Coordinates of C-alpha atoms in Angstrom, one line a residue:
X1186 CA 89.8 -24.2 -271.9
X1187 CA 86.3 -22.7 -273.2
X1188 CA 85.8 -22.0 -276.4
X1189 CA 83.1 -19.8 -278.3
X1190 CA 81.0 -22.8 -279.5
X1191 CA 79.2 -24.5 -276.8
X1192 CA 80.8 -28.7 -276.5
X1193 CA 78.7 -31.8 -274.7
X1194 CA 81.2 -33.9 -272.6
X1195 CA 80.4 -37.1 -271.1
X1196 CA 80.3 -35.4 -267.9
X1197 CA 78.1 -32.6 -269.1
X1198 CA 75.9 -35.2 -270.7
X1199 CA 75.5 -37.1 -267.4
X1200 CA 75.3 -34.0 -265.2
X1201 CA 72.6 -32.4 -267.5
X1202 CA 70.1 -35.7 -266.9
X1203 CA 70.3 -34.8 -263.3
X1204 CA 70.3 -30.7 -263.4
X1205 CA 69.7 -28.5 -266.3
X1206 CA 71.1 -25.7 -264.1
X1207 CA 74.5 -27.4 -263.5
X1208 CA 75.3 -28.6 -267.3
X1209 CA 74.8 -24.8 -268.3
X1210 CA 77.1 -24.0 -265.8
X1211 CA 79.7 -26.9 -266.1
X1212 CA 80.3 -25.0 -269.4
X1213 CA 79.6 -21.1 -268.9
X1214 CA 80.7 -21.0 -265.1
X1215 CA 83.1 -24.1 -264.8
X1216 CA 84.3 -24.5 -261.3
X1217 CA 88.2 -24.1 -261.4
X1218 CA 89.8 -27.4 -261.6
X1219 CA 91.7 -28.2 -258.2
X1220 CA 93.6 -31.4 -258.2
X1221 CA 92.0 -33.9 -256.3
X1222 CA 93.3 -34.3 -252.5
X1223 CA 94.8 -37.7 -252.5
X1224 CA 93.0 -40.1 -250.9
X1225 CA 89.3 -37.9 -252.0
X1226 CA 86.7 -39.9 -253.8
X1227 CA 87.8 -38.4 -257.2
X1228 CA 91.6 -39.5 -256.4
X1229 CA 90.7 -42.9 -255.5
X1230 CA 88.5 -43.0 -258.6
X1231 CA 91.3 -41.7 -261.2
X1232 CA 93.5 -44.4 -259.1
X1233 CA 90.9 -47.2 -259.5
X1234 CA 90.5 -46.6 -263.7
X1235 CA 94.5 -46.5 -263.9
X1236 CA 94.8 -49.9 -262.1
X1237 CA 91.7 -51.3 -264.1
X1238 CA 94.4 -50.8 -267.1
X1239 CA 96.6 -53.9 -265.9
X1240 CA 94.4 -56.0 -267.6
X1241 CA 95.1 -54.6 -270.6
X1242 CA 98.9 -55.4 -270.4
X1243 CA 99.2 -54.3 -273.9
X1244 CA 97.4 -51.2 -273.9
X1245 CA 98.3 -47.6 -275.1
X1246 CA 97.6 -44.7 -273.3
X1247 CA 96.4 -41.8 -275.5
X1248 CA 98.0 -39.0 -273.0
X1249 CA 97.4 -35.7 -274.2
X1250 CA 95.6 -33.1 -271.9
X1251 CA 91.7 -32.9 -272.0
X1252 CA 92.2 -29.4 -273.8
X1253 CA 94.4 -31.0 -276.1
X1254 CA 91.3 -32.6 -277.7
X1255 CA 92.2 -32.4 -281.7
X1256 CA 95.7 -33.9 -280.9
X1257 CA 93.8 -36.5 -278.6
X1258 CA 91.5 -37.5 -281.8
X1259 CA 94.6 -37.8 -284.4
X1260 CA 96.3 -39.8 -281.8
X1261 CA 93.7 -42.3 -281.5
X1262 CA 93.0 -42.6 -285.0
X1263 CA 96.5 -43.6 -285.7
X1264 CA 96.3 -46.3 -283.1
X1265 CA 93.5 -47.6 -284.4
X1266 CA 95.2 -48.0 -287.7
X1267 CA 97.6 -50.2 -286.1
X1268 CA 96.7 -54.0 -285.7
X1269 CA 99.2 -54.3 -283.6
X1270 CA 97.7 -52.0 -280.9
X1271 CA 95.2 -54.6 -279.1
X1272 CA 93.7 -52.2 -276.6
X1273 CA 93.4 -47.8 -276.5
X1274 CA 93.2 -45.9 -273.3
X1275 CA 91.7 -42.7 -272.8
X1276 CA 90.8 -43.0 -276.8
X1277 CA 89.2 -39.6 -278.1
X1278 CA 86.1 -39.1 -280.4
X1279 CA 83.7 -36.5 -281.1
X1280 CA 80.5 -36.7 -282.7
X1281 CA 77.5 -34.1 -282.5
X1282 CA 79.1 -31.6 -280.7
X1283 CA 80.1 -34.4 -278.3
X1284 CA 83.7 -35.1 -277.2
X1285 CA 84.2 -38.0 -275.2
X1286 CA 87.4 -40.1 -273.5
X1287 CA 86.8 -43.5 -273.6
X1288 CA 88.5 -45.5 -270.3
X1289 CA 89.2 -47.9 -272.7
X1290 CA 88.5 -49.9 -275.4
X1291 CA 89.6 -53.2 -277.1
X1292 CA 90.4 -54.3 -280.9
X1293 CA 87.8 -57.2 -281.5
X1294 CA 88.0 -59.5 -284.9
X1295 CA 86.4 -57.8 -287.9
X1296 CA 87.3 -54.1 -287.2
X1297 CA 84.6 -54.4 -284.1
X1298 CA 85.4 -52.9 -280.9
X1299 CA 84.8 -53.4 -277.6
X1300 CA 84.0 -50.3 -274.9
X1301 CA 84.7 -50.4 -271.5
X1302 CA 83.7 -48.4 -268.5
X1303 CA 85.5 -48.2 -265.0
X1304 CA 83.3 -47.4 -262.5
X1305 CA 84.6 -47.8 -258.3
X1306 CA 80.9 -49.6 -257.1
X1307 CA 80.0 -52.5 -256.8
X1308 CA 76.9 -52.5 -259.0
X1309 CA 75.9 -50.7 -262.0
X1310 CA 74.0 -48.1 -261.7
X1311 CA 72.0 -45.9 -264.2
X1312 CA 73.9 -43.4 -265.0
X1313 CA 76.7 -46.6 -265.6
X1314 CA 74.1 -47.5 -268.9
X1315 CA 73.7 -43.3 -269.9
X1316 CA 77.6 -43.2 -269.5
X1317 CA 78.3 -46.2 -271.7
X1318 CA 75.3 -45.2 -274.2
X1319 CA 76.3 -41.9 -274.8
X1320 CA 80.0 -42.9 -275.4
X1321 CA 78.7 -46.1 -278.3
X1322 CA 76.8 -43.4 -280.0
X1323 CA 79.5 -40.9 -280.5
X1324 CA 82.1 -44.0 -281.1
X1325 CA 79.4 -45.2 -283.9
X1326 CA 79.2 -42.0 -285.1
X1327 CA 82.8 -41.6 -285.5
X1328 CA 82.8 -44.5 -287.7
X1329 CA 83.5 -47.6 -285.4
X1330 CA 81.6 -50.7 -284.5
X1331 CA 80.8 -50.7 -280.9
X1332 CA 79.9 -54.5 -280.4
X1333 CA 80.4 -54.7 -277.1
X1334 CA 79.9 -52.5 -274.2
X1335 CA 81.2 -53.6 -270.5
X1336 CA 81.1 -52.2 -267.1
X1337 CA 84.3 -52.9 -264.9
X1338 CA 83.5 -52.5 -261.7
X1339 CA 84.8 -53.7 -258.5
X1340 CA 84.2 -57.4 -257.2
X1341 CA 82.7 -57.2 -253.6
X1342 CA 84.4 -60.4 -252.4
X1343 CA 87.4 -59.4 -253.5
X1344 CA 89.7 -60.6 -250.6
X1345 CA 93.2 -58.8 -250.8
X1346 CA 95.8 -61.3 -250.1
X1347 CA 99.8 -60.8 -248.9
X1348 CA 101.2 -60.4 -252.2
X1349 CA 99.1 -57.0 -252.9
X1350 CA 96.2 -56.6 -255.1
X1351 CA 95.1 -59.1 -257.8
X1352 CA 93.4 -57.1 -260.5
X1353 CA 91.8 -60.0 -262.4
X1354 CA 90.2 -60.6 -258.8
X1355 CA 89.6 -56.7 -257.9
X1356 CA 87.8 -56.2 -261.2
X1357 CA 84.6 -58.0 -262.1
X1358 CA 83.1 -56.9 -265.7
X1359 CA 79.4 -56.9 -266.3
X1360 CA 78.2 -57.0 -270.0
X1361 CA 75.7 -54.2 -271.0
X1362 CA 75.0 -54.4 -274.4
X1363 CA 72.2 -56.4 -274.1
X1364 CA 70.8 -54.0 -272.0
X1365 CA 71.9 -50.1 -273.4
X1366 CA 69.4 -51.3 -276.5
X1367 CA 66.7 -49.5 -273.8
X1368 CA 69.2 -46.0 -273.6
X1369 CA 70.8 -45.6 -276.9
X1370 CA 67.6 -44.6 -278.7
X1371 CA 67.3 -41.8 -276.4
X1372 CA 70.5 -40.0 -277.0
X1373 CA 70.0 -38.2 -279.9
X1374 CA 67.2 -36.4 -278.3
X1375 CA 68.9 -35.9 -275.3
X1376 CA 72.1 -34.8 -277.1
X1377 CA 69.6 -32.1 -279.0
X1378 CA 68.3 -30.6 -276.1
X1379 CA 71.2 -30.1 -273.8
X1380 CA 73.0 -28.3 -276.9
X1381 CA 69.7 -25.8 -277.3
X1382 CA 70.5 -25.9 -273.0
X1383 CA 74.3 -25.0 -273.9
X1384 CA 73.6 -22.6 -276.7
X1385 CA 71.3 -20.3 -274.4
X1386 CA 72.7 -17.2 -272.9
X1387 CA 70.7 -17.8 -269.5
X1388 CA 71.2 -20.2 -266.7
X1389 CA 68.2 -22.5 -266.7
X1390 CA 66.3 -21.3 -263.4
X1391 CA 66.4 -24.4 -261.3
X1392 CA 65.8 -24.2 -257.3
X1393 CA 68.3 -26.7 -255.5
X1394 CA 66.3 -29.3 -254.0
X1395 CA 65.9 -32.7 -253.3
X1396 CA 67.4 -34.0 -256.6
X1397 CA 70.6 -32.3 -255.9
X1398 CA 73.5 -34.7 -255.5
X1399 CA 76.0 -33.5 -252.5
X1400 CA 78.9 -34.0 -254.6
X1401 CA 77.4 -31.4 -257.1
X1402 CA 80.5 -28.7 -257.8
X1403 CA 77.6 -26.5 -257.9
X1404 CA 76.0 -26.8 -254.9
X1405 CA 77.0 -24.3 -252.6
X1406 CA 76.4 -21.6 -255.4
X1407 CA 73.1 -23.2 -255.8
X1408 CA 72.2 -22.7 -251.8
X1409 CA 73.6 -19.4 -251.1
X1410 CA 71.3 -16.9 -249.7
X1411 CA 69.0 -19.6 -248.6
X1412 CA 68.3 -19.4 -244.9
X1413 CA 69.9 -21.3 -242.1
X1414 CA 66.2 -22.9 -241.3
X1415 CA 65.6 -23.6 -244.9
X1416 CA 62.5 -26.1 -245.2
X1417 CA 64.4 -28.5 -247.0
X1418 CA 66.4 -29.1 -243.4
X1419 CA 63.0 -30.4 -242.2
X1420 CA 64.6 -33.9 -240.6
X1421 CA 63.2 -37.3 -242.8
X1422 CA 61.8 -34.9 -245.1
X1423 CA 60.8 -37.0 -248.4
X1424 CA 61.4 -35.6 -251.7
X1425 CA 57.8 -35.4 -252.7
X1426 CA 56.4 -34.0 -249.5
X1427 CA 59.6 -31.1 -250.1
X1428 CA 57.9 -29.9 -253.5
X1429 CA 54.5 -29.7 -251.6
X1430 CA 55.9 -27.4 -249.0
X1431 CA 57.8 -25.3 -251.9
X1432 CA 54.4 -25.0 -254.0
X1433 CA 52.9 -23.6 -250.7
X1434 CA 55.4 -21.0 -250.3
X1435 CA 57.3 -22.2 -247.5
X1436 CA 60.7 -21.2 -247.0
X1437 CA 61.8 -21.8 -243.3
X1438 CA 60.9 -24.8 -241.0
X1439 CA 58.9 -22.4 -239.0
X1440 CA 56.3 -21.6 -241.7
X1441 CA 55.4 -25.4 -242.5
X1442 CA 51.5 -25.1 -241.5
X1443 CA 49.7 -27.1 -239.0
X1444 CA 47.4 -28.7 -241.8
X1445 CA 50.7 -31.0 -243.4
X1446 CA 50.8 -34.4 -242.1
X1447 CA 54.4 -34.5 -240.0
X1448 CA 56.1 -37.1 -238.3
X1449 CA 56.1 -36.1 -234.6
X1450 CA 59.8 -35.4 -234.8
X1451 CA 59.1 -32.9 -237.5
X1452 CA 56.4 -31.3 -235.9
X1453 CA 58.3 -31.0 -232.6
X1454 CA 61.2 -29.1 -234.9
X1455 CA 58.5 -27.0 -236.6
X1456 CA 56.9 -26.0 -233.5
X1457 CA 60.4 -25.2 -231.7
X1458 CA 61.2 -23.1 -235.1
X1459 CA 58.2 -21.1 -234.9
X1460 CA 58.2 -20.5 -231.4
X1461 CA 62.2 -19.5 -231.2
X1462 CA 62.4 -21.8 -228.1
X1463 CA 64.1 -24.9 -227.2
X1464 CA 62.6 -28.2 -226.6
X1465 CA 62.9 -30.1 -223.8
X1466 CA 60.9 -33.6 -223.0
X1467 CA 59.5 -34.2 -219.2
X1468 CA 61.6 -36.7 -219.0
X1469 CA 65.3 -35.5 -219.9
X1470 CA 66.7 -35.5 -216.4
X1471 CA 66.0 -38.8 -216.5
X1472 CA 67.5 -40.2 -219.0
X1473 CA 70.4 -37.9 -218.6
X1474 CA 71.0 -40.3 -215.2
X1475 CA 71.9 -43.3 -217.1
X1476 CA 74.9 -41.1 -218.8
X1477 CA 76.1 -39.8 -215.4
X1478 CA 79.6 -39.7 -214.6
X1479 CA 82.2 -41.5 -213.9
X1480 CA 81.7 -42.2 -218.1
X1481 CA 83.5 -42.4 -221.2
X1482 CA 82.9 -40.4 -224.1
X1483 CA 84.2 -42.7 -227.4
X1484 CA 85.0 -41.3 -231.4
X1485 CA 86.3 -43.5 -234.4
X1486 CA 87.4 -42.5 -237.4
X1487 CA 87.4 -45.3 -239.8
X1488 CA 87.8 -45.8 -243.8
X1489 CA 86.2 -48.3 -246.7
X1490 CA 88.6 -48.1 -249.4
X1491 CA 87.5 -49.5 -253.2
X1492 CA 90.9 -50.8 -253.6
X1493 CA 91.6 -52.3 -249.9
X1494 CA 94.9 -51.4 -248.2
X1495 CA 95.4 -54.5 -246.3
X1496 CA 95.6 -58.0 -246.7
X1497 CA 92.4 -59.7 -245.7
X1498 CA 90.3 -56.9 -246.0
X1499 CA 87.8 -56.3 -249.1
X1500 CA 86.7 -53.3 -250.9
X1501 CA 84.8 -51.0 -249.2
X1502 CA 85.3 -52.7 -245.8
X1503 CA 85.4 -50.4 -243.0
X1504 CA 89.0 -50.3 -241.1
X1505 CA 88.9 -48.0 -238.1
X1506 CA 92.3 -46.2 -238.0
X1507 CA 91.5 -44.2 -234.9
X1508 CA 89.8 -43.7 -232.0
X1509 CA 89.3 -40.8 -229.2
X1510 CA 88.0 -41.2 -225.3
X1511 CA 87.7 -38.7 -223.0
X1512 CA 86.9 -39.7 -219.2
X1513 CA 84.4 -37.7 -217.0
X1514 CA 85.7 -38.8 -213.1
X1515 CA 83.1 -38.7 -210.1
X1516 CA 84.1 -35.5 -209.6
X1517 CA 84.2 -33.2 -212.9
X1518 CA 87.6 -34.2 -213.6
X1519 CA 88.3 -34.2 -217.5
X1520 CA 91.2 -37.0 -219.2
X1521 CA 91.8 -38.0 -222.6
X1522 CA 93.8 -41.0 -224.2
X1523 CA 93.6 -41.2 -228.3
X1524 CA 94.9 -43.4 -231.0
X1525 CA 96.1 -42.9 -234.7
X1526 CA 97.6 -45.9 -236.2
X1527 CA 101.3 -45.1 -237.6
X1528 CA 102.2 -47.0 -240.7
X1529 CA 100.6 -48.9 -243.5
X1530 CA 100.0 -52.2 -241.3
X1531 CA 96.6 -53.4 -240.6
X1532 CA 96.1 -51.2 -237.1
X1533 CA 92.9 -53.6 -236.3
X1534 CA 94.4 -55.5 -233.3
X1535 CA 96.5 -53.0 -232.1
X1536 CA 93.8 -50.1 -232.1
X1537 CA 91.5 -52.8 -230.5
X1538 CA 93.9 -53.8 -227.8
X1539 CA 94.5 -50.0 -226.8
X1540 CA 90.8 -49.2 -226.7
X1541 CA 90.1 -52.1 -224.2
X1542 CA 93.1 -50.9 -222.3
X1543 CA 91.5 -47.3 -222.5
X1544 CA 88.0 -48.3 -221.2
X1545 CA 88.9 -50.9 -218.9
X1546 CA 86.5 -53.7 -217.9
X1547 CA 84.3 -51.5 -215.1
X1548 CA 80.6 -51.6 -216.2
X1549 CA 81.3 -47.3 -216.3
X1550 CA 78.9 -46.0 -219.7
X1551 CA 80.6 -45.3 -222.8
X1552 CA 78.9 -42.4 -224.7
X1553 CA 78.7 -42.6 -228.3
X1554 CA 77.1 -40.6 -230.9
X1555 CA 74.5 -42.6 -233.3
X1556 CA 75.3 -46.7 -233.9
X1557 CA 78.3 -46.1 -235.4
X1558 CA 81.0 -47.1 -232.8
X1559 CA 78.5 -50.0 -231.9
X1560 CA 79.0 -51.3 -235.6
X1561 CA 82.9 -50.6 -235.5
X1562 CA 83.3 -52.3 -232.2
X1563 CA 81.3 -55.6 -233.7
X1564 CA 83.2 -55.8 -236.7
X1565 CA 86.7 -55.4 -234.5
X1566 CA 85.3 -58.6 -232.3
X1567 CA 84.9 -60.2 -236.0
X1568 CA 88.1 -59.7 -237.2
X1569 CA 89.5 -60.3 -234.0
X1570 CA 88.4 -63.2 -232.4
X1571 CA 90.6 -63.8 -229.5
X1572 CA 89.7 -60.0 -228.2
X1573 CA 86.1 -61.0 -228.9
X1574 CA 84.8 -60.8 -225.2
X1575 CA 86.3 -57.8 -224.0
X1576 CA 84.8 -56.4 -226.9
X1577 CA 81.2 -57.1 -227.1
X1578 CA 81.5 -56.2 -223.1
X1579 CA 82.1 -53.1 -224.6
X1580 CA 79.3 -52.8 -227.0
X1581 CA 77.0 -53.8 -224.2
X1582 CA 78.2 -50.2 -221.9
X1583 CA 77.9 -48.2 -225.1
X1584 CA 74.8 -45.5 -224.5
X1585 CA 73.9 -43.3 -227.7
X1586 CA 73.7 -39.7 -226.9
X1587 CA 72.0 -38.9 -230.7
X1588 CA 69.1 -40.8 -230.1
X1589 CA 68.5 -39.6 -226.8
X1590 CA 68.6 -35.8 -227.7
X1591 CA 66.5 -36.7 -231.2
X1592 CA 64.2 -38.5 -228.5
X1593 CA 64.1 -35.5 -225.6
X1594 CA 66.0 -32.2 -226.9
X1595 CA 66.0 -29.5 -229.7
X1596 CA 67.2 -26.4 -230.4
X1597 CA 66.6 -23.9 -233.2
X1598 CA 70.4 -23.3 -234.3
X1599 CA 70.2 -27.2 -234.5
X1600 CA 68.3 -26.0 -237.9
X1601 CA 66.8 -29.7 -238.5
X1602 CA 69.9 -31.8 -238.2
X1603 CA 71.6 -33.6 -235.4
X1604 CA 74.6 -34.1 -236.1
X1605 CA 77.2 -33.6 -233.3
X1606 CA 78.9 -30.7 -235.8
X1607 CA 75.7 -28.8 -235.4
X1608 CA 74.6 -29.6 -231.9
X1609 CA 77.7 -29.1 -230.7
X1610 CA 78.0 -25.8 -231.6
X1611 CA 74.3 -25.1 -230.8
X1612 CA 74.7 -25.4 -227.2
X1613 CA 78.7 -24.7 -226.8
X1614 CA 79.8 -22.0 -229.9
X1615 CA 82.9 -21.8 -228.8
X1616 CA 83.7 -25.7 -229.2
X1617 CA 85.9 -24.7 -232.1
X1618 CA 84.3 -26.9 -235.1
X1619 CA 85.2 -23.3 -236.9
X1620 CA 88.6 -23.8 -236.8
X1621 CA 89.3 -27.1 -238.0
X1622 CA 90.6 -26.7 -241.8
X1623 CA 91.9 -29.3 -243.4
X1624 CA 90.5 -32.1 -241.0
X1625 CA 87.0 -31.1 -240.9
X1626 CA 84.3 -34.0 -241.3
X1627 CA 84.6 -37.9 -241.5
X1628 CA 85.5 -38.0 -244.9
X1629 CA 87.9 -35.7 -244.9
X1630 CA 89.5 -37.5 -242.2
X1631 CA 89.7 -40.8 -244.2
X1632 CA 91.1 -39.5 -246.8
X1633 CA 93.9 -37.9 -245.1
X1634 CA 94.6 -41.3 -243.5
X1635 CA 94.5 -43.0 -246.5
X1636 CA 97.1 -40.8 -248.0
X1637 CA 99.2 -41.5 -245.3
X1638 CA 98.7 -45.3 -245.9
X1639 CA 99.0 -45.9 -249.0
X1640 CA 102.3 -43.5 -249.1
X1641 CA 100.2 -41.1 -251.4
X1642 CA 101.0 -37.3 -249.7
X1643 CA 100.9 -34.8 -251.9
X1644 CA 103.5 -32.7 -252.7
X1645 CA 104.0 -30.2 -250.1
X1646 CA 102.4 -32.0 -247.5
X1647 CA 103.9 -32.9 -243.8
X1648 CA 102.7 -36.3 -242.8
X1649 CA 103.1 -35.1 -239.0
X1650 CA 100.6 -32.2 -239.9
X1651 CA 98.0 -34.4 -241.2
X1652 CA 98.7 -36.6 -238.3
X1653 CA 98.1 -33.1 -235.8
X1654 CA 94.8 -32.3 -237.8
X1655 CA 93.6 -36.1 -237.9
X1656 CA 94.1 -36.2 -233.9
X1657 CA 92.2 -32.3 -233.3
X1658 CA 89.2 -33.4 -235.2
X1659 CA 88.9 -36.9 -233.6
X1660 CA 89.4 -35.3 -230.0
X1661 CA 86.9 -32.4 -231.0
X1662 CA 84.1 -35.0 -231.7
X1663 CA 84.3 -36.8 -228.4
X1664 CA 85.0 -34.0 -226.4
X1665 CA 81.8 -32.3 -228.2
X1666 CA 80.0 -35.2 -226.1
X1667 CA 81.4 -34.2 -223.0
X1668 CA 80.6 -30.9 -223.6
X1669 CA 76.8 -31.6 -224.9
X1670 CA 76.0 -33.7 -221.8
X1671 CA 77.2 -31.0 -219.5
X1672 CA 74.7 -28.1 -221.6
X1673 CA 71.9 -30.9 -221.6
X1674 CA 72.4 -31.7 -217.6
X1675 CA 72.4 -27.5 -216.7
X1676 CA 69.2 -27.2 -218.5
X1677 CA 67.8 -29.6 -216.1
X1678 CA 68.9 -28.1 -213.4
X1679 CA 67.8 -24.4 -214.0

């Protein structure tokens, strides 16, 4: 709930070291809070702070709402008056015009206190050390010795074993104290100027760019009205080399000038930008012949959970949960087979052991898009030694149809990228990306899975009709293939 006076969160505090822009509008334009889909980043996140609390057995939860911030404070304070309360969660404090949540923190020996972060990553990272500064100066502003700041994070050798997860295993802490001596000096300045940011009645005018992060709640506000062929969709375009192009006034791929040093993929887009006209290498049709039918055309969908679902696996270890192939006969004909694992047992073996029996053991190509499937196929023959050699006979038939159109093919509508959800559509707009909804990109699709896994559906939600949408959008990405080859081989021929 906003009120009059303008408030610093932790959140705001973080957001406003990366964009002045989106702290002003985290407070005076706040995007409308939608609870996360389960199995999203953010869910997984919220899940991974809430398990981090098991090792706290004796913990208290401070539980009231994030807009019940006075009551949060009060509450805190009266745990903290209690030595028999070893460890707070979600404590509140405010300091500066600063309100924070703390994930949690520990009662040390004489009155000192320990604060914890819970981060899902592996490592720390920077904004880790501004996240943990900021909240030991407002906590040592409210009155408490912070001696110890920590980072739990996740351990990457974790191995999950029968019994379900371990969380003195899962959880690795890394001691920052030592370290936030280099951040906590800067917070009062930075505190300072994101209030005079706050207290300003204009949005800070700040172009999207480079710096922008993708999960910015902001973003597609920020891009609106910028064209389709935007500069900043020049392919391998670094972030330095972007502001040049900016300061020169360019606003579309086409009007990069001849005089900037480009890659000669970059050029090659520029040029087919300026000129409106597709390119098309000398030697496309002959390439093309090593894709010629009878092929297969092979999808997987696969997810790398911080808090692995199944024994043996680790966090963040990719699981392939599903795969599609289509088969192109001799003679045009079209057939599809597909698999979607079905409960919350480790599908490795058994999708690996129905892709074989898909492909068969001919020496037919099987057409992937980028080194994706090559790398899910390896890790299947790892996990699963006794399939092994069919496997890696496999890998060795696999032909990658992004690499061959980055190598000989571009199209303007491609606008820079080459991805199979824009060249797809390029060169078939009727393939029917446009009508996917809630299954409509890779990540989308692992979460839904992972919801479905872990038993997490949300309320409302069908399990068969997140099945439905996870098999559309896995048969709509090799299909798109099949489909792209066919566009690529007509060009040739006219």
């Amino acid at each position: 709930m906003v009120t009059k006076t303008p408030y610093l969160t932790k959140s705001r505090f973080v957001a406003g070291l990366n964009c002045h822009k989106r702290l002003w509008l985290s407070f005076h334009e706040p995007a409308p809070y939608i609870e996360p889909e389960p199995g999203s980043i953010q869910a997984i996140g919220t899940e991974f702070g809430i398990l981090a609390q098991n090792l706290f057995t004796e913990g208290v939860l401070v539980d009231q709402k994030p807009w019940e911030h006075a009551q949060a404070v009060q509450r805190t304070r009266d745990l903290m008056a209690d030595p028999n309360v070893p460890a707070i969660f979600e404590g509140a404090f405010e300091h500066s015009g600063l309100r924070i949540r703390a994930d949690l923190i520990e009662r040390l020996e004489n009155d000192n206190w320990a604060l914890y972060e819970v981060k899902s990553s592996k490592q720390p990272k920077e904004s880790h050390y501004w996240d943990l500064a900021v909240q030991a100066h407002v906590m040592s502003g409210a009155g408490l010795n912070v001696a110890k700041t920590v980072l739990i994070h996740v351990n990457g050798e974790y191995v999950r074993g029968p019994d379900g997860i371990d969380c003195d295993l899962l959880f690795t802490r890394t001691d920052l104290t030592q370290d936030l001596k280099d951040f906590l000096p800067g917070v009062p300045d930075q505190i300072e100027k994101f209030h005079q940011i706050l207290s300003s009645p204009k949005v800070p005018e700040i172009e999207p760019g480079k710096h922008c992060p993708g999960y910015c709640e902001f973003l597609d506000q920020c891009r609106a009205g910028k064209p389709k062929d935007w500069v900043i969709h020049l392919p391998n375009l670094r972030a330095d080399k972007y502001q040049t192009l900016v300061e020169l006034g360019c606003t579309t791929i086409g009007q990069v000038p001849d005089d900037i040093d480009l890659t000669d993929l970059q050029a090659r887009v520029r040029d087919s930008h300026r000129s409106g006209s597709e390119f098309i290498s000398n030697s496309l049709h002959q390439v093309l012949e090593d894709l010629s039918p009878p092929a297969y055309y092979l999808d997987f969908e696969a997810l790398a959970p911080a808090i692995p679902l199944y024994p043996g696996t680790k966090p963040f270890q990719r699981v392939p949960f599903q795969w599609s192939v289509h088969h192109l006969d001799a003679d045009g004909q079209l057939t599809h087979r597909e698999y979607l694992a079905t409960d919350g047992t480790d599908p490795r073996a058994d999708l690996a052991e129905a892709l074989i029996d898909a492909v068969g053991t001919s020496q037919e190509p099987i057409i992937v898009y980028t080194s994706y499937e090559k790398g899910v196929i390896n890790d299947l023959a790892n996990n699963n030694p006794d399939l092994a050699g069919p496997l890696l006979a496999i890998v060795d038939r696999l032909l990658d149809l992004h690499a061959l159109i980055k190598a000989h093919f571009y199209h303007p509508d491609f606008s820079g990228s080459f991805s199979i959800k824009a060249v797809g559509p390029a060169l078939i707009p009727d393939l029917g990306y446009d009508q996917l909804d809630a299954v409509a990109d890779g990540m989308a699709a692992a979460g839904a899975f992972y919801s479905i896994a872990a038993g997490q559906v949300g309320p409302g939600q069908d399990p068969e009709a997140i099945r439905h949408d996870l098999l559309r959008y896995c048969e709509l990405d090799s299909l798109a293939m099949v489909k792209v080859y066919q566009a690529l081989t007509e060009r040739c021929a006219n």
